[in-house]
Amino acid sequence: MTALPASASATSAVADALTTIAVIGGVTFLVLLTAAGLTAWVVVRKIRRSRLLRRGALRVRTVVGDQAGRELARQRVALQDAQDATERALAAAYAQHRPVGELPAVAARLADAGQELDDQLRLAEREPDRALRSALARELDGRVREHGRLSAELRASVLSTGGAVGEARLLDAGSRLAVEVGALTAWQESYGARRLG
């Protein structure tokens, strides 16, 4: 067996090292490229699903397009505003530990009806026939108004339960304050005079 010259083994070692570095660099590049691609995909999905972005686009449609399209977009905005206000009222009631009874179940049924109505409005917006779209806008307007009325009634019920609890808490705080003021007055009369004397 013949021995390789020192320069050949050094060249082989350098080639092996360069190959290893190239493989590690390539794998690292592919991992970083995959991570960047996944991040971009997630960001695009979040933007597309963004409720705020959808809301903004819907509000733009209330002023752009034909009369029936604008009216349908206004109805969808009114429907979503009513649903959001109802959710906020219930969340506030929960946060303040107020009694809500069966109102969350009623709100859930109302939200389901609102979702069905929103689906109908969305389909009506996509209707290519202007006359039919206009007729659908008039027909659905009454349902949207009824949903808004029921949502307002539900919110009024939620807020009225809070009024009774709030009034009771105010009376309780007032009576406790009266007791504390009386105690401080008595303390001042008893011990305040001794300090001065």
CSV table of N, CA and C in Angstrom, one decimal, residues 23-155:
chain,number,residue,atom,x,y,z
A,23,VAL,N,-23.0,21.2,3.6
A,23,VAL,CA,-24.2,20.5,4.0
A,23,VAL,C,-24.9,21.1,5.2
A,24,ILE,N,-24.1,21.5,6.2
A,24,ILE,CA,-24.7,22.2,7.4
A,24,ILE,C,-25.3,23.5,7.0
A,25,GLY,N,-24.6,24.3,6.1
A,25,GLY,CA,-25.1,25.6,5.7
A,25,GLY,C,-26.4,25.4,4.8
A,26,GLY,N,-26.4,24.4,4.0
A,26,GLY,CA,-27.6,24.1,3.2
A,26,GLY,C,-28.8,23.7,4.0
A,27,VAL,N,-28.6,22.9,5.0
A,27,VAL,CA,-29.7,22.4,5.9
A,27,VAL,C,-30.2,23.6,6.7
A,28,THR,N,-29.2,24.4,7.2
A,28,THR,CA,-29.6,25.6,8.0
A,28,THR,C,-30.4,26.6,7.1
A,29,PHE,N,-30.0,26.8,5.9
A,29,PHE,CA,-30.7,27.7,5.0
A,29,PHE,C,-32.1,27.1,4.7
A,30,LEU,N,-32.2,25.8,4.5
A,30,LEU,CA,-33.6,25.3,4.3
A,30,LEU,C,-34.5,25.4,5.5
A,31,VAL,N,-33.9,25.2,6.7
A,31,VAL,CA,-34.7,25.3,7.9
A,31,VAL,C,-35.2,26.8,8.0
A,32,LEU,N,-34.3,27.7,7.8
A,32,LEU,CA,-34.6,29.2,7.9
A,32,LEU,C,-35.7,29.5,6.9
A,33,LEU,N,-35.5,29.0,5.7
A,33,LEU,CA,-36.4,29.3,4.6
A,33,LEU,C,-37.8,28.7,4.9
A,34,THR,N,-37.8,27.5,5.4
A,34,THR,CA,-39.1,26.9,5.8
A,34,THR,C,-39.8,27.7,6.9
A,35,ALA,N,-39.0,28.1,7.9
A,35,ALA,CA,-39.5,28.9,9.0
A,35,ALA,C,-40.1,30.3,8.5
A,36,ALA,N,-39.4,30.9,7.6
A,36,ALA,CA,-39.9,32.2,7.1
A,36,ALA,C,-41.1,32.0,6.3
A,37,GLY,N,-41.2,30.9,5.5
A,37,GLY,CA,-42.4,30.6,4.7
A,37,GLY,C,-43.6,30.3,5.6
A,38,LEU,N,-43.4,29.5,6.7
A,38,LEU,CA,-44.5,29.2,7.6
A,38,LEU,C,-44.9,30.5,8.3
A,39,THR,N,-44.0,31.3,8.7
A,39,THR,CA,-44.4,32.6,9.4
A,39,THR,C,-45.2,33.5,8.4
A,40,ALA,N,-44.7,33.6,7.2
A,40,ALA,CA,-45.5,34.4,6.2
A,40,ALA,C,-46.9,33.8,6.0
A,41,TRP,N,-47.0,32.5,5.9
A,41,TRP,CA,-48.3,31.9,5.7
A,41,TRP,C,-49.2,32.2,6.9
A,42,VAL,N,-48.7,32.1,8.2
A,42,VAL,CA,-49.5,32.3,9.3
A,42,VAL,C,-50.0,33.8,9.4
A,43,VAL,N,-49.1,34.7,9.1
A,43,VAL,CA,-49.4,36.1,9.1
A,43,VAL,C,-50.5,36.4,8.0
A,44,VAL,N,-50.3,35.9,6.8
A,44,VAL,CA,-51.3,36.1,5.8
A,44,VAL,C,-52.7,35.5,6.2
A,45,ARG,N,-52.7,34.4,6.8
A,45,ARG,CA,-54.0,33.8,7.3
A,45,ARG,C,-54.6,34.6,8.4
A,46,LYS,N,-53.8,35.1,9.3
A,46,LYS,CA,-54.3,36.0,10.4
A,46,LYS,C,-54.9,37.3,9.8
A,47,ILE,N,-54.2,37.8,8.8
A,47,ILE,CA,-54.7,39.1,8.2
A,47,ILE,C,-56.0,38.8,7.5
A,48,ARG,N,-56.1,37.7,6.8
A,48,ARG,CA,-57.3,37.4,6.0
A,48,ARG,C,-58.5,37.1,7.0
A,49,ARG,N,-58.2,36.5,8.1
A,49,ARG,CA,-59.2,36.2,9.1
A,49,ARG,C,-59.5,37.3,10.1
A,50,SER,N,-58.7,38.3,10.0
A,50,SER,CA,-58.8,39.4,10.9
A,50,SER,C,-60.3,40.0,10.9
A,51,ARG,N,-60.8,40.0,12.1
A,51,ARG,CA,-62.2,40.6,12.2
A,51,ARG,C,-62.2,42.1,11.9
A,52,LEU,N,-61.1,42.7,12.4
A,52,LEU,CA,-61.0,44.2,12.2
A,52,LEU,C,-60.9,44.5,10.7
A,53,LEU,N,-60.2,43.7,10.0
A,53,LEU,CA,-60.0,43.9,8.5
A,53,LEU,C,-61.4,43.7,7.8
A,54,ARG,N,-62.0,42.6,8.2
A,54,ARG,CA,-63.4,42.3,7.6
A,54,ARG,C,-64.3,43.4,7.9
A,55,ARG,N,-64.3,43.9,9.1
A,55,ARG,CA,-65.2,45.0,9.5
A,55,ARG,C,-64.9,46.3,8.7
A,56,GLY,N,-63.6,46.6,8.5
A,56,GLY,CA,-63.3,47.8,7.7
A,56,GLY,C,-63.7,47.6,6.3
A,57,ALA,N,-63.6,46.5,5.7
A,57,ALA,CA,-64.0,46.3,4.3
A,57,ALA,C,-65.5,46.4,4.2
A,58,LEU,N,-66.2,45.9,5.2
A,58,LEU,CA,-67.7,46.0,5.2
A,58,LEU,C,-68.1,47.4,5.4
A,59,ARG,N,-67.4,48.2,6.2
A,59,ARG,CA,-67.8,49.6,6.3
A,59,ARG,C,-67.5,50.4,5.1
A,60,VAL,N,-66.5,50.0,4.3
A,60,VAL,CA,-66.2,50.7,3.1
A,60,VAL,C,-67.4,50.4,2.1
A,61,ARG,N,-67.9,49.2,2.1
A,61,ARG,CA,-69.0,48.8,1.2
A,61,ARG,C,-70.2,49.6,1.5
A,62,THR,N,-70.4,50.1,2.7
A,62,THR,CA,-71.6,50.9,3.0
A,62,THR,C,-71.6,52.2,2.2
A,63,VAL,N,-70.5,52.7,1.7
A,63,VAL,CA,-70.5,53.9,0.9
A,63,VAL,C,-70.1,53.7,-0.6
A,64,VAL,N,-69.7,52.5,-0.9
A,64,VAL,CA,-69.2,52.2,-2.3
A,64,VAL,C,-70.2,51.2,-2.9
A,65,GLY,N,-70.5,51.4,-4.2
A,65,GLY,CA,-71.3,50.5,-4.9
A,65,GLY,C,-72.7,51.0,-5.2
A,66,ASP,N,-73.6,50.1,-5.6
A,66,ASP,CA,-74.9,50.6,-5.9
A,66,ASP,C,-75.8,50.7,-4.6
A,67,GLN,N,-76.9,51.2,-4.8
A,67,GLN,CA,-77.8,51.5,-3.6
A,67,GLN,C,-78.1,50.2,-2.8
A,68,ALA,N,-78.5,49.2,-3.5
A,68,ALA,CA,-78.9,47.9,-2.8
A,68,ALA,C,-77.7,47.3,-2.1
A,69,GLY,N,-76.5,47.4,-2.8
A,69,GLY,CA,-75.3,46.9,-2.1
A,69,GLY,C,-74.9,47.6,-0.9
A,70,ARG,N,-75.1,49.0,-1.0
A,70,ARG,CA,-74.8,49.8,0.2
A,70,ARG,C,-75.7,49.5,1.3
A,71,GLU,N,-77.0,49.3,1.0
A,71,GLU,CA,-78.0,49.1,2.0
A,71,GLU,C,-77.8,47.7,2.7
A,72,LEU,N,-77.4,46.7,1.9
A,72,LEU,CA,-77.1,45.4,2.5
A,72,LEU,C,-75.9,45.5,3.4
A,73,ALA,N,-74.9,46.2,3.0
A,73,ALA,CA,-73.7,46.4,3.8
A,73,ALA,C,-74.1,47.1,5.1
A,74,ARG,N,-74.9,48.1,5.0
A,74,ARG,CA,-75.4,48.8,6.2
A,74,ARG,C,-76.1,47.9,7.2
A,75,GLN,N,-76.9,47.0,6.6
A,75,GLN,CA,-77.7,46.1,7.4
A,75,GLN,C,-76.7,45.1,8.1
A,76,ARG,N,-75.7,44.7,7.4
A,76,ARG,CA,-74.7,43.7,8.0
A,76,ARG,C,-74.0,44.4,9.2
A,77,VAL,N,-73.6,45.7,8.9
A,77,VAL,CA,-72.9,46.5,10.0
A,77,VAL,C,-73.8,46.6,11.2
A,78,ALA,N,-75.1,47.0,11.0
A,78,ALA,CA,-76.0,47.1,12.1
A,78,ALA,C,-76.2,45.8,12.9
A,79,LEU,N,-76.3,44.7,12.1
A,79,LEU,CA,-76.4,43.4,12.7
A,79,LEU,C,-75.2,43.1,13.6
A,80,GLN,N,-74.0,43.3,13.1
A,80,GLN,CA,-72.8,43.0,13.8
A,80,GLN,C,-72.6,43.9,15.0
A,81,ASP,N,-73.0,45.2,14.8
A,81,ASP,CA,-72.9,46.1,16.0
A,81,ASP,C,-73.8,45.7,17.1
A,82,ALA,N,-75.0,45.3,16.8
A,82,ALA,CA,-76.0,44.8,17.8
A,82,ALA,C,-75.4,43.6,18.5
A,83,GLN,N,-74.9,42.6,17.7
A,83,GLN,CA,-74.3,41.4,18.4
A,83,GLN,C,-73.1,41.7,19.2
A,84,ASP,N,-72.3,42.6,18.8
A,84,ASP,CA,-71.1,43.0,19.6
A,84,ASP,C,-71.5,43.7,20.9
A,85,ALA,N,-72.5,44.6,20.8
A,85,ALA,CA,-73.0,45.3,22.0
A,85,ALA,C,-73.6,44.3,23.0
A,86,THR,N,-74.3,43.3,22.5
A,86,THR,CA,-74.9,42.3,23.4
A,86,THR,C,-73.8,41.5,24.1
A,87,GLU,N,-72.8,41.1,23.3
A,87,GLU,CA,-71.6,40.4,23.9
A,87,GLU,C,-70.9,41.2,25.0
A,88,ARG,N,-70.7,42.5,24.7
A,88,ARG,CA,-70.1,43.4,25.7
A,88,ARG,C,-70.9,43.5,26.9
A,89,ALA,N,-72.2,43.7,26.8
A,89,ALA,CA,-73.1,43.8,27.9
A,89,ALA,C,-73.1,42.6,28.8
A,90,LEU,N,-73.1,41.4,28.2
A,90,LEU,CA,-73.0,40.2,29.0
A,90,LEU,C,-71.7,40.0,29.6
A,91,ALA,N,-70.6,40.3,28.9
A,91,ALA,CA,-69.3,40.2,29.5
A,91,ALA,C,-69.1,41.2,30.7
A,92,ALA,N,-69.7,42.4,30.6
A,92,ALA,CA,-69.6,43.3,31.7
A,92,ALA,C,-70.4,42.8,32.9
A,93,ALA,N,-71.5,42.2,32.6
A,93,ALA,CA,-72.4,41.6,33.7
A,93,ALA,C,-71.6,40.5,34.4
A,94,TYR,N,-70.9,39.6,33.6
A,94,TYR,CA,-70.2,38.5,34.2
A,94,TYR,C,-69.0,39.1,35.0
A,95,ALA,N,-68.3,40.1,34.5
A,95,ALA,CA,-67.2,40.7,35.2
A,95,ALA,C,-67.6,41.3,36.5
A,96,GLN,N,-68.8,41.8,36.6
A,96,GLN,CA,-69.2,42.5,37.8
A,96,GLN,C,-70.0,41.5,38.7
A,97,HIS,N,-70.0,40.3,38.3
A,97,HIS,CA,-70.7,39.2,39.1
A,97,HIS,C,-72.2,39.5,39.3
A,98,ARG,N,-72.8,40.1,38.3
A,98,ARG,CA,-74.3,40.4,38.4
A,98,ARG,C,-75.1,39.2,38.0
A,99,PRO,N,-76.3,39.0,38.5
A,99,PRO,CA,-77.1,37.9,38.1
A,99,PRO,C,-77.6,38.1,36.7
A,100,VAL,N,-77.5,37.1,35.9
A,100,VAL,CA,-78.0,37.2,34.5
A,100,VAL,C,-79.0,36.2,34.2
A,101,GLY,N,-79.2,35.2,35.0
A,101,GLY,CA,-80.3,34.2,34.8
A,101,GLY,C,-80.1,33.5,33.5
A,102,GLU,N,-81.2,33.4,32.7
A,102,GLU,CA,-81.2,32.7,31.4
A,102,GLU,C,-80.8,33.6,30.2
A,103,LEU,N,-80.4,34.8,30.5
A,103,LEU,CA,-80.1,35.7,29.5
A,103,LEU,C,-78.9,35.3,28.5
A,104,PRO,N,-77.9,34.6,29.0
A,104,PRO,CA,-76.9,34.1,28.1
A,104,PRO,C,-77.4,33.1,27.1
A,105,ALA,N,-78.4,32.2,27.5
A,105,ALA,CA,-79.0,31.3,26.6
A,105,ALA,C,-79.8,32.0,25.5
A,106,VAL,N,-80.5,33.0,26.0
A,106,VAL,CA,-81.3,33.8,25.0
A,106,VAL,C,-80.4,34.6,24.1
A,107,ALA,N,-79.2,35.1,24.6
A,107,ALA,CA,-78.3,35.8,23.8
A,107,ALA,C,-77.7,34.8,22.7
A,108,ALA,N,-77.4,33.6,23.2
A,108,ALA,CA,-76.9,32.6,22.2
A,108,ALA,C,-77.8,32.3,21.1
A,109,ARG,N,-79.1,32.1,21.4
A,109,ARG,CA,-80.1,31.9,20.4
A,109,ARG,C,-80.2,33.1,19.5
A,110,LEU,N,-80.1,34.3,20.0
A,110,LEU,CA,-80.2,35.5,19.2
A,110,LEU,C,-79.0,35.6,18.3
A,111,ALA,N,-77.8,35.2,18.9
A,111,ALA,CA,-76.6,35.2,18.1
A,111,ALA,C,-76.7,34.2,16.9
A,112,ASP,N,-77.3,33.1,17.2
A,112,ASP,CA,-77.5,32.1,16.1
A,112,ASP,C,-78.4,32.6,15.0
A,113,ALA,N,-79.4,33.3,15.4
A,113,ALA,CA,-80.4,33.9,14.4
A,113,ALA,C,-79.7,35.0,13.7
A,114,GLY,N,-78.8,35.8,14.4
A,114,GLY,CA,-78.1,36.8,13.7
A,114,GLY,C,-77.1,36.3,12.7
A,115,GLN,N,-76.4,35.1,13.0
A,115,GLN,CA,-75.5,34.5,12.1
A,115,GLN,C,-76.2,34.1,10.8
A,116,GLU,N,-77.4,33.5,11.0
A,116,GLU,CA,-78.2,33.1,9.8
A,116,GLU,C,-78.6,34.3,9.0
A,117,LEU,N,-79.0,35.3,9.7
A,117,LEU,CA,-79.4,36.5,9.0
A,117,LEU,C,-78.2,37.2,8.2
A,118,ASP,N,-77.0,37.1,8.9
A,118,ASP,CA,-75.8,37.6,8.2
A,118,ASP,C,-75.4,36.8,7.0
A,119,ASP,N,-75.6,35.5,7.1
A,119,ASP,CA,-75.4,34.6,5.9
A,119,ASP,C,-76.3,35.0,4.8
A,120,GLN,N,-77.6,35.2,5.1
A,120,GLN,CA,-78.6,35.7,4.1
A,120,GLN,C,-78.2,37.0,3.5
A,121,LEU,N,-77.7,37.9,4.3
A,121,LEU,CA,-77.3,39.2,3.8
A,121,LEU,C,-76.1,39.1,2.9
A,122,ARG,N,-75.2,38.2,3.3
A,122,ARG,CA,-73.9,38.0,2.5
A,122,ARG,C,-74.3,37.4,1.1
A,123,LEU,N,-75.2,36.5,1.1
A,123,LEU,CA,-75.7,35.9,-0.2
A,123,LEU,C,-76.4,37.0,-1.0
A,124,ALA,N,-77.2,37.8,-0.4
A,124,ALA,CA,-77.9,38.8,-1.1
A,124,ALA,C,-76.9,39.8,-1.7
A,125,GLU,N,-75.8,40.1,-1.0
A,125,GLU,CA,-74.8,41.0,-1.5
A,125,GLU,C,-74.1,40.5,-2.8
A,126,ARG,N,-74.0,39.2,-2.9
A,126,ARG,CA,-73.4,38.6,-4.0
A,126,ARG,C,-74.3,38.3,-5.2
A,127,GLU,N,-75.6,38.6,-5.0
A,127,GLU,CA,-76.6,38.4,-6.1
A,127,GLU,C,-76.3,39.4,-7.2
A,128,PRO,N,-76.1,38.8,-8.5
A,128,PRO,CA,-75.7,39.7,-9.6
A,128,PRO,C,-76.9,40.5,-10.1
A,129,ASP,N,-78.1,40.1,-10.0
A,129,ASP,CA,-79.3,40.8,-10.5
A,129,ASP,C,-79.6,42.0,-9.5
A,130,ARG,N,-79.5,43.2,-10.0
A,130,ARG,CA,-79.7,44.4,-9.2
A,130,ARG,C,-81.2,44.4,-8.6
A,131,ALA,N,-82.1,44.1,-9.5
A,131,ALA,CA,-83.5,44.2,-9.0
A,131,ALA,C,-83.8,43.2,-7.9
A,132,LEU,N,-83.3,42.0,-8.0
A,132,LEU,CA,-83.4,41.0,-7.0
A,132,LEU,C,-82.7,41.4,-5.7
A,133,ARG,N,-81.5,41.9,-5.9
A,133,ARG,CA,-80.7,42.4,-4.8
A,133,ARG,C,-81.4,43.5,-4.0
A,134,SER,N,-82.0,44.4,-4.7
A,134,SER,CA,-82.8,45.5,-4.1
A,134,SER,C,-84.0,44.9,-3.4
A,135,ALA,N,-84.7,44.0,-4.0
A,135,ALA,CA,-85.9,43.3,-3.3
A,135,ALA,C,-85.4,42.6,-2.0
A,136,LEU,N,-84.3,41.9,-2.1
A,136,LEU,CA,-83.8,41.2,-0.9
A,136,LEU,C,-83.4,42.2,0.2
A,137,ALA,N,-82.8,43.3,-0.2
A,137,ALA,CA,-82.4,44.3,0.8
A,137,ALA,C,-83.7,44.8,1.5
A,138,ARG,N,-84.8,45.1,0.8
A,138,ARG,CA,-86.0,45.5,1.4
A,138,ARG,C,-86.6,44.4,2.3
A,139,GLU,N,-86.6,43.2,1.9
A,139,GLU,CA,-87.1,42.1,2.6
A,139,GLU,C,-86.3,41.8,3.9
A,140,LEU,N,-85.0,41.9,3.8
A,140,LEU,CA,-84.2,41.6,5.0
A,140,LEU,C,-84.1,42.7,6.0
A,141,ASP,N,-84.4,43.9,5.5
A,141,ASP,CA,-84.4,45.1,6.4
A,141,ASP,C,-85.2,44.9,7.6
A,142,GLY,N,-86.4,44.4,7.5
A,142,GLY,CA,-87.3,44.2,8.6
A,142,GLY,C,-86.8,43.2,9.6
A,143,ARG,N,-86.2,42.1,9.1
A,143,ARG,CA,-85.6,41.1,10.0
A,143,ARG,C,-84.4,41.7,10.8
A,144,VAL,N,-83.6,42.5,10.1
A,144,VAL,CA,-82.4,43.1,10.8
A,144,VAL,C,-82.9,44.1,11.8
A,145,ARG,N,-83.9,44.9,11.5
A,145,ARG,CA,-84.5,45.8,12.5
A,145,ARG,C,-85.0,45.0,13.7
A,146,GLU,N,-85.7,43.9,13.5
A,146,GLU,CA,-86.3,43.1,14.6
A,146,GLU,C,-85.1,42.5,15.4
A,147,HIS,N,-84.1,42.1,14.8
A,147,HIS,CA,-82.9,41.6,15.5
A,147,HIS,C,-82.3,42.7,16.4
A,148,GLY,N,-82.2,43.9,15.8
A,148,GLY,CA,-81.7,45.0,16.6
A,148,GLY,C,-82.5,45.3,17.8
A,149,ARG,N,-83.9,45.3,17.6
A,149,ARG,CA,-84.8,45.6,18.7
A,149,ARG,C,-84.7,44.5,19.8
A,150,LEU,N,-84.6,43.3,19.4
A,150,LEU,CA,-84.5,42.2,20.4
A,150,LEU,C,-83.1,42.3,21.1
A,151,SER,N,-82.1,42.6,20.4
A,151,SER,CA,-80.8,42.8,21.0
A,151,SER,C,-80.8,43.9,22.0
A,152,ALA,N,-81.4,45.0,21.7
A,152,ALA,CA,-81.5,46.2,22.6
A,152,ALA,C,-82.3,45.8,23.8
A,153,GLU,N,-83.4,45.1,23.6
A,153,GLU,CA,-84.2,44.6,24.7
A,153,GLU,C,-83.4,43.7,25.7
A,154,LEU,N,-82.6,42.8,25.1
A,154,LEU,CA,-81.8,42.0,25.9
A,154,LEU,C,-80.7,42.8,26.7
A,155,ARG,N,-80.1,43.7,26.0
A,155,ARG,CA,-79.1,44.6,26.7
A,155,ARG,C,-79.7,45.4,27.8
